[in-house]
Amino acid sequence: VLGYFLRFKRSGSSILDPMQADAYGMFLVHYPIVLWLQYWLFDFDLPAIVKAVVAFVLTVALSWASTAALRRIPGVTRVL
């Protein structure tokens, strides 16, 4: 499977390319964000798929923003 995707990968930029540098930091900070969002969405009377989409979009956005903010602290870029 990996060989297939490596062979047929499109060249050029992707919409997710700007996120590549922050991927590890997003991985590190996303868990508390997901927990907080799920707790916050628990009392809303929405279908589960809507809650999942809202949690996903907000988790990606907040994780990316918090990682970008953390990377501005001197020395943190060596870890993130």
PDB file of N, CA and C in Angstrom:
ATOM      1  N   VAL A   1       0.829  -1.185   0.000  1.00  0.00           N
ATOM      2  CA  VAL A   1       0.000   0.000   0.000  1.00  0.00           C
ATOM      3  C   VAL A   1       0.875   1.251   0.000  1.00  0.00           C
ATOM      4  N   LEU A   2       1.901   1.248   0.855  1.00  0.00           N
ATOM      5  CA  LEU A   2       2.794   2.400   0.913  1.00  0.00           C
ATOM      6  C   LEU A   2       3.485   2.623  -0.427  1.00  0.00           C
ATOM      7  N   GLY A   3       3.924   1.544  -1.076  1.00  0.00           N
ATOM      8  CA  GLY A   3       4.569   1.666  -2.380  1.00  0.00           C
ATOM      9  C   GLY A   3       3.637   2.269  -3.422  1.00  0.00           C
ATOM     10  N   TYR A   4       2.368   1.904  -3.376  1.00  0.00           N
ATOM     11  CA  TYR A   4       1.391   2.456  -4.313  1.00  0.00           C
ATOM     12  C   TYR A   4       1.281   3.965  -4.159  1.00  0.00           C
ATOM     13  N   PHE A   5       1.156   4.430  -2.923  1.00  0.00           N
ATOM     14  CA  PHE A   5       1.006   5.864  -2.697  1.00  0.00           C
ATOM     15  C   PHE A   5       2.288   6.620  -2.992  1.00  0.00           C
ATOM     16  N   LEU A   6       3.434   6.014  -2.722  1.00  0.00           N
ATOM     17  CA  LEU A   6       4.693   6.675  -3.055  1.00  0.00           C
ATOM     18  C   LEU A   6       4.874   6.797  -4.564  1.00  0.00           C
ATOM     19  N   ARG A   7       4.416   5.806  -5.297  1.00  0.00           N
ATOM     20  CA  ARG A   7       4.567   5.840  -6.751  1.00  0.00           C
ATOM     21  C   ARG A   7       3.612   6.834  -7.400  1.00  0.00           C
ATOM     22  N   PHE A   8       2.386   6.895  -6.929  1.00  0.00           N
ATOM     23  CA  PHE A   8       1.375   7.713  -7.583  1.00  0.00           C
ATOM     24  C   PHE A   8       1.067   9.012  -6.854  1.00  0.00           C
ATOM     25  N   LYS A   9       1.940   9.411  -5.962  1.00  0.00           N
ATOM     26  CA  LYS A   9       1.733  10.678  -5.249  1.00  0.00           C
ATOM     27  C   LYS A   9       1.776  11.823  -6.249  1.00  0.00           C
ATOM     28  N   ARG A  10       0.816  12.717  -6.137  1.00  0.00           N
ATOM     29  CA  ARG A  10       0.828  13.864  -7.035  1.00  0.00           C
ATOM     30  C   ARG A  10       1.960  14.790  -6.635  1.00  0.00           C
ATOM     31  N   SER A  11       2.563  15.324  -7.623  1.00  0.00           N
ATOM     32  CA  SER A  11       3.587  16.325  -7.336  1.00  0.00           C
ATOM     33  C   SER A  11       2.905  17.675  -7.170  1.00  0.00           C
ATOM     34  N   GLY A  12       3.583  18.579  -6.535  1.00  0.00           N
ATOM     35  CA  GLY A  12       2.999  19.889  -6.299  1.00  0.00           C
ATOM     36  C   GLY A  12       2.587  20.031  -4.852  1.00  0.00           C
ATOM     37  N   SER A  13       2.017  21.146  -4.559  1.00  0.00           N
ATOM     38  CA  SER A  13       1.665  21.422  -3.171  1.00  0.00           C
ATOM     39  C   SER A  13       0.264  20.907  -2.845  1.00  0.00           C
ATOM     40  N   SER A  14       0.082  20.668  -1.593  1.00  0.00           N
ATOM     41  CA  SER A  14      -1.202  20.219  -1.087  1.00  0.00           C
ATOM     42  C   SER A  14      -1.758  21.289  -0.162  1.00  0.00           C
ATOM     43  N   ILE A  15      -3.041  21.223   0.098  1.00  0.00           N
ATOM     44  CA  ILE A  15      -3.654  22.197   0.997  1.00  0.00           C
ATOM     45  C   ILE A  15      -3.151  21.996   2.433  1.00  0.00           C
ATOM     46  N   LEU A  16      -2.662  20.804   2.746  1.00  0.00           N
ATOM     47  CA  LEU A  16      -2.187  20.507   4.095  1.00  0.00           C
ATOM     48  C   LEU A  16      -0.690  20.744   4.277  1.00  0.00           C
ATOM     49  N   ASP A  17       0.020  21.147   3.237  1.00  0.00           N
ATOM     50  CA  ASP A  17       1.465  21.366   3.335  1.00  0.00           C
ATOM     51  C   ASP A  17       1.868  22.358   4.420  1.00  0.00           C
ATOM     52  N   PRO A  18       1.162  23.466   4.628  1.00  0.00           N
ATOM     53  CA  PRO A  18       1.577  24.382   5.700  1.00  0.00           C
ATOM     54  C   PRO A  18       1.499  23.761   7.099  1.00  0.00           C
ATOM     55  N   MET A  19       0.737  22.691   7.246  1.00  0.00           N
ATOM     56  CA  MET A  19       0.557  22.054   8.539  1.00  0.00           C
ATOM     57  C   MET A  19       1.696  21.083   8.874  1.00  0.00           C
ATOM     58  N   GLN A  20       2.526  20.724   7.891  1.00  0.00           N
ATOM     59  CA  GLN A  20       3.541  19.694   8.101  1.00  0.00           C
ATOM     60  C   GLN A  20       4.529  20.046   9.202  1.00  0.00           C
ATOM     61  N   ALA A  21       4.977  21.278   9.268  1.00  0.00           N
ATOM     62  CA  ALA A  21       5.976  21.669  10.262  1.00  0.00           C
ATOM     63  C   ALA A  21       5.418  21.606  11.684  1.00  0.00           C
ATOM     64  N   ASP A  22       4.118  21.723  11.836  1.00  0.00           N
ATOM     65  CA  ASP A  22       3.497  21.738  13.160  1.00  0.00           C
ATOM     66  C   ASP A  22       2.846  20.410  13.542  1.00  0.00           C
ATOM     67  N   ALA A  23       3.018  19.372  12.735  1.00  0.00           N
ATOM     68  CA  ALA A  23       2.294  18.114  12.952  1.00  0.00           C
ATOM     69  C   ALA A  23       2.624  17.472  14.296  1.00  0.00           C
ATOM     70  N   TYR A  24       3.887  17.414  14.663  1.00  0.00           N
ATOM     71  CA  TYR A  24       4.259  16.768  15.928  1.00  0.00           C
ATOM     72  C   TYR A  24       3.728  17.561  17.122  1.00  0.00           C
ATOM     73  N   GLY A  25       3.837  18.872  17.062  1.00  0.00           N
ATOM     74  CA  GLY A  25       3.300  19.702  18.131  1.00  0.00           C
ATOM     75  C   GLY A  25       1.795  19.558  18.255  1.00  0.00           C
ATOM     76  N   MET A  26       1.112  19.465  17.118  1.00  0.00           N
ATOM     77  CA  MET A  26      -0.333  19.266  17.143  1.00  0.00           C
ATOM     78  C   MET A  26      -0.679  17.928  17.794  1.00  0.00           C
ATOM     79  N   PHE A  27       0.129  16.917  17.501  1.00  0.00           N
ATOM     80  CA  PHE A  27      -0.080  15.608  18.117  1.00  0.00           C
ATOM     81  C   PHE A  27       0.058  15.695  19.635  1.00  0.00           C
ATOM     82  N   LEU A  28       1.031  16.464  20.089  1.00  0.00           N
ATOM     83  CA  LEU A  28       1.275  16.563  21.527  1.00  0.00           C
ATOM     84  C   LEU A  28       0.186  17.331  22.271  1.00  0.00           C
ATOM     85  N   VAL A  29      -0.406  18.337  21.651  1.00  0.00           N
ATOM     86  CA  VAL A  29      -1.357  19.190  22.373  1.00  0.00           C
ATOM     87  C   VAL A  29      -2.821  18.866  22.085  1.00  0.00           C
ATOM     88  N   HIS A  30      -3.104  17.964  21.140  1.00  0.00           N
ATOM     89  CA  HIS A  30      -4.497  17.779  20.737  1.00  0.00           C
ATOM     90  C   HIS A  30      -5.350  17.061  21.777  1.00  0.00           C
ATOM     91  N   TYR A  31      -4.764  16.198  22.587  1.00  0.00           N
ATOM     92  CA  TYR A  31      -5.572  15.366  23.484  1.00  0.00           C
ATOM     93  C   TYR A  31      -6.391  16.175  24.491  1.00  0.00           C
ATOM     94  N   PRO A  32      -5.797  17.119  25.228  1.00  0.00           N
ATOM     95  CA  PRO A  32      -6.632  17.902  26.147  1.00  0.00           C
ATOM     96  C   PRO A  32      -7.666  18.756  25.420  1.00  0.00           C
ATOM     97  N   ILE A  33      -7.348  19.174  24.217  1.00  0.00           N
ATOM     98  CA  ILE A  33      -8.307  19.970  23.441  1.00  0.00           C
ATOM     99  C   ILE A  33      -9.507  19.117  23.061  1.00  0.00           C
ATOM    100  N   VAL A  34      -9.259  17.889  22.619  1.00  0.00           N
ATOM    101  CA  VAL A  34     -10.356  16.980  22.264  1.00  0.00           C
ATOM    102  C   VAL A  34     -11.231  16.693  23.480  1.00  0.00           C
ATOM    103  N   LEU A  35     -10.604  16.415  24.608  1.00  0.00           N
ATOM    104  CA  LEU A  35     -11.383  16.138  25.820  1.00  0.00           C
ATOM    105  C   LEU A  35     -12.241  17.325  26.220  1.00  0.00           C
ATOM    106  N   TRP A  36     -11.657  18.513  26.190  1.00  0.00           N
ATOM    107  CA  TRP A  36     -12.403  19.707  26.561  1.00  0.00           C
ATOM    108  C   TRP A  36     -13.564  19.937  25.602  1.00  0.00           C
ATOM    109  N   LEU A  37     -13.337  19.790  24.293  1.00  0.00           N
ATOM    110  CA  LEU A  37     -14.405  20.012  23.314  1.00  0.00           C
ATOM    111  C   LEU A  37     -15.526  18.984  23.461  1.00  0.00           C
ATOM    112  N   GLN A  38     -15.177  17.727  23.690  1.00  0.00           N
ATOM    113  CA  GLN A  38     -16.213  16.711  23.858  1.00  0.00           C
ATOM    114  C   GLN A  38     -17.039  16.960  25.119  1.00  0.00           C
ATOM    115  N   TYR A  39     -16.387  17.389  26.177  1.00  0.00           N
ATOM    116  CA  TYR A  39     -17.112  17.724  27.402  1.00  0.00           C
ATOM    117  C   TYR A  39     -18.030  18.918  27.163  1.00  0.00           C
ATOM    118  N   TRP A  40     -17.542  19.909  26.431  1.00  0.00           N
ATOM    119  CA  TRP A  40     -18.320  21.107  26.131  1.00  0.00           C
ATOM    120  C   TRP A  40     -19.518  20.775  25.240  1.00  0.00           C
ATOM    121  N   LEU A  41     -19.341  19.878  24.277  1.00  0.00           N
ATOM    122  CA  LEU A  41     -20.414  19.532  23.342  1.00  0.00           C
ATOM    123  C   LEU A  41     -21.415  18.528  23.918  1.00  0.00           C
ATOM    124  N   PHE A  42     -21.119  17.946  25.050  1.00  0.00           N
ATOM    125  CA  PHE A  42     -21.957  16.881  25.603  1.00  0.00           C
ATOM    126  C   PHE A  42     -23.403  17.319  25.818  1.00  0.00           C
ATOM    127  N   ASP A  43     -23.629  18.512  26.315  1.00  0.00           N
ATOM    128  CA  ASP A  43     -24.983  18.964  26.645  1.00  0.00           C
ATOM    129  C   ASP A  43     -25.762  19.526  25.462  1.00  0.00           C
ATOM    130  N   PHE A  44     -25.119  19.716  24.327  1.00  0.00           N
ATOM    131  CA  PHE A  44     -25.824  20.223  23.154  1.00  0.00           C
ATOM    132  C   PHE A  44     -26.655  19.111  22.531  1.00  0.00           C
ATOM    133  N   ASP A  45     -27.871  19.457  22.135  1.00  0.00           N
ATOM    134  CA  ASP A  45     -28.771  18.487  21.522  1.00  0.00           C
ATOM    135  C   ASP A  45     -28.550  18.494  20.009  1.00  0.00           C
ATOM    136  N   LEU A  46     -27.463  17.878  19.588  1.00  0.00           N
ATOM    137  CA  LEU A  46     -27.101  17.800  18.175  1.00  0.00           C
ATOM    138  C   LEU A  46     -26.869  16.344  17.802  1.00  0.00           C
ATOM    139  N   PRO A  47     -27.032  16.009  16.514  1.00  0.00           N
ATOM    140  CA  PRO A  47     -26.690  14.648  16.092  1.00  0.00           C
ATOM    141  C   PRO A  47     -25.204  14.367  16.323  1.00  0.00           C
ATOM    142  N   ALA A  48     -24.890  13.115  16.526  1.00  0.00           N
ATOM    143  CA  ALA A  48     -23.507  12.728  16.832  1.00  0.00           C
ATOM    144  C   ALA A  48     -22.547  13.121  15.721  1.00  0.00           C
ATOM    145  N   ILE A  49     -22.970  13.022  14.470  1.00  0.00           N
ATOM    146  CA  ILE A  49     -22.079  13.359  13.359  1.00  0.00           C
ATOM    147  C   ILE A  49     -21.742  14.847  13.363  1.00  0.00           C
ATOM    148  N   VAL A  50     -22.695  15.678  13.739  1.00  0.00           N
ATOM    149  CA  VAL A  50     -22.441  17.122  13.813  1.00  0.00           C
ATOM    150  C   VAL A  50     -21.448  17.414  14.930  1.00  0.00           C
ATOM    151  N   LYS A  51     -21.640  16.767  16.067  1.00  0.00           N
ATOM    152  CA  LYS A  51     -20.696  16.946  17.172  1.00  0.00           C
ATOM    153  C   LYS A  51     -19.294  16.483  16.776  1.00  0.00           C
ATOM    154  N   ALA A  52     -19.211  15.378  16.057  1.00  0.00           N
ATOM    155  CA  ALA A  52     -17.912  14.857  15.631  1.00  0.00           C
ATOM    156  C   ALA A  52     -17.221  15.813  14.670  1.00  0.00           C
ATOM    157  N   VAL A  53     -17.974  16.359  13.732  1.00  0.00           N
ATOM    158  CA  VAL A  53     -17.388  17.296  12.767  1.00  0.00           C
ATOM    159  C   VAL A  53     -16.936  18.573  13.469  1.00  0.00           C
ATOM    160  N   VAL A  54     -17.758  19.088  14.362  1.00  0.00           N
ATOM    161  CA  VAL A  54     -17.388  20.298  15.111  1.00  0.00           C
ATOM    162  C   VAL A  54     -16.140  20.037  15.949  1.00  0.00           C
ATOM    163  N   ALA A  55     -16.113  18.904  16.640  1.00  0.00           N
ATOM    164  CA  ALA A  55     -14.949  18.571  17.470  1.00  0.00           C
ATOM    165  C   ALA A  55     -13.701  18.406  16.614  1.00  0.00           C
ATOM    166  N   PHE A  56     -13.824  17.774  15.458  1.00  0.00           N
ATOM    167  CA  PHE A  56     -12.671  17.574  14.580  1.00  0.00           C
ATOM    168  C   PHE A  56     -12.119  18.892  14.062  1.00  0.00           C
ATOM    169  N   VAL A  57     -13.003  19.722  13.524  1.00  0.00           N
ATOM    170  CA  VAL A  57     -12.560  20.996  12.944  1.00  0.00           C
ATOM    171  C   VAL A  57     -11.947  21.896  14.012  1.00  0.00           C
ATOM    172  N   LEU A  58     -12.606  22.003  15.151  1.00  0.00           N
ATOM    173  CA  LEU A  58     -12.070  22.856  16.215  1.00  0.00           C
ATOM    174  C   LEU A  58     -10.780  22.293  16.811  1.00  0.00           C
ATOM    175  N   THR A  59     -10.674  20.972  16.893  1.00  0.00           N
ATOM    176  CA  THR A  59      -9.441  20.376  17.404  1.00  0.00           C
ATOM    177  C   THR A  59      -8.270  20.670  16.484  1.00  0.00           C
ATOM    178  N   VAL A  60      -8.466  20.518  15.193  1.00  0.00           N
ATOM    179  CA  VAL A  60      -7.383  20.817  14.244  1.00  0.00           C
ATOM    180  C   VAL A  60      -7.008  22.287  14.322  1.00  0.00           C
ATOM    181  N   ALA A  61      -8.002  23.163  14.318  1.00  0.00           N
ATOM    182  CA  ALA A  61      -7.720  24.600  14.341  1.00  0.00           C
ATOM    183  C   ALA A  61      -7.038  25.029  15.643  1.00  0.00           C
ATOM    184  N   LEU A  62      -7.565  24.579  16.778  1.00  0.00           N
ATOM    185  CA  LEU A  62      -6.982  24.975  18.062  1.00  0.00           C
ATOM    186  C   LEU A  62      -5.613  24.338  18.300  1.00  0.00           C
ATOM    187  N   SER A  63      -5.428  23.107  17.855  1.00  0.00           N
ATOM    188  CA  SER A  63      -4.120  22.465  17.994  1.00  0.00           C
ATOM    189  C   SER A  63      -3.074  23.172  17.149  1.00  0.00           C
ATOM    190  N   TRP A  64      -3.456  23.531  15.939  1.00  0.00           N
ATOM    191  CA  TRP A  64      -2.526  24.223  15.047  1.00  0.00           C
ATOM    192  C   TRP A  64      -2.184  25.604  15.603  1.00  0.00           C
ATOM    193  N   ALA A  65      -3.188  26.321  16.075  1.00  0.00           N
ATOM    194  CA  ALA A  65      -2.954  27.663  16.624  1.00  0.00           C
ATOM    195  C   ALA A  65      -2.112  27.603  17.896  1.00  0.00           C
ATOM    196  N   SER A  66      -2.400  26.650  18.772  1.00  0.00           N
ATOM    197  CA  SER A  66      -1.623  26.574  20.010  1.00  0.00           C
ATOM    198  C   SER A  66      -0.188  26.134  19.738  1.00  0.00           C
ATOM    199  N   THR A  67       0.017  25.251  18.781  1.00  0.00           N
ATOM    200  CA  THR A  67       1.376  24.849  18.424  1.00  0.00           C
ATOM    201  C   THR A  67       2.140  26.015  17.809  1.00  0.00           C
ATOM    202  N   ALA A  68       1.481  26.773  16.949  1.00  0.00           N
ATOM    203  CA  ALA A  68       2.138  27.946  16.363  1.00  0.00           C
ATOM    204  C   ALA A  68       2.490  28.965  17.441  1.00  0.00           C
ATOM    205  N   ALA A  69       1.622  29.131  18.426  1.00  0.00           N
ATOM    206  CA  ALA A  69       1.904  30.067  19.519  1.00  0.00           C
ATOM    207  C   ALA A  69       3.041  29.549  20.403  1.00  0.00           C
ATOM    208  N   LEU A  70       3.050  28.257  20.679  1.00  0.00           N
ATOM    209  CA  LEU A  70       4.110  27.684  21.504  1.00  0.00           C
ATOM    210  C   LEU A  70       5.474  27.760  20.822  1.00  0.00           C
ATOM    211  N   ARG A  71       5.484  27.648  19.500  1.00  0.00           N
ATOM    212  CA  ARG A  71       6.759  27.690  18.775  1.00  0.00           C
ATOM    213  C   ARG A  71       7.398  29.069  18.807  1.00  0.00           C
ATOM    214  N   ARG A  72       6.671  30.076  19.200  1.00  0.00           N
ATOM    215  CA  ARG A  72       7.245  31.424  19.318  1.00  0.00           C
ATOM    216  C   ARG A  72       8.025  31.610  20.613  1.00  0.00           C
ATOM    217  N   ILE A  73       7.885  30.680  21.542  1.00  0.00           N
ATOM    218  CA  ILE A  73       8.638  30.736  22.797  1.00  0.00           C
ATOM    219  C   ILE A  73      10.055  30.232  22.508  1.00  0.00           C
ATOM    220  N   PRO A  74      11.069  30.991  22.903  1.00  0.00           N
ATOM    221  CA  PRO A  74      12.448  30.563  22.623  1.00  0.00           C
ATOM    222  C   PRO A  74      12.755  29.200  23.254  1.00  0.00           C
ATOM    223  N   GLY A  75      13.360  28.332  22.477  1.00  0.00           N
ATOM    224  CA  GLY A  75      13.734  27.008  22.948  1.00  0.00           C
ATOM    225  C   GLY A  75      12.696  25.937  22.711  1.00  0.00           C
ATOM    226  N   VAL A  76      11.461  26.316  22.530  1.00  0.00           N
ATOM    227  CA  VAL A  76      10.395  25.327  22.330  1.00  0.00           C
ATOM    228  C   VAL A  76      10.501  24.704  20.943  1.00  0.00           C
ATOM    229  N   THR A  77      11.056  25.423  19.986  1.00  0.00           N
ATOM    230  CA  THR A  77      11.158  24.883  18.626  1.00  0.00           C
ATOM    231  C   THR A  77      12.050  23.645  18.576  1.00  0.00           C
ATOM    232  N   ARG A  78      12.943  23.485  19.541  1.00  0.00           N
ATOM    233  CA  ARG A  78      13.769  22.269  19.568  1.00  0.00           C
ATOM    234  C   ARG A  78      12.943  21.050  19.940  1.00  0.00           C
ATOM    235  N   VAL A  79      11.861  21.249  20.673  1.00  0.00           N
ATOM    236  CA  VAL A  79      11.004  20.140  21.089  1.00  0.00           C
ATOM    237  C   VAL A  79       9.869  19.927  20.096  1.00  0.00           C
ATOM    238  N   LEU A  80       9.256  21.002  19.653  1.00  0.00           N
ATOM    239  CA  LEU A  80       8.124  20.901  18.741  1.00  0.00           C
ATOM    240  C   LEU A  80       8.606  20.996  17.326  1.00  0.00           C
TER     241      LEU A  80
END
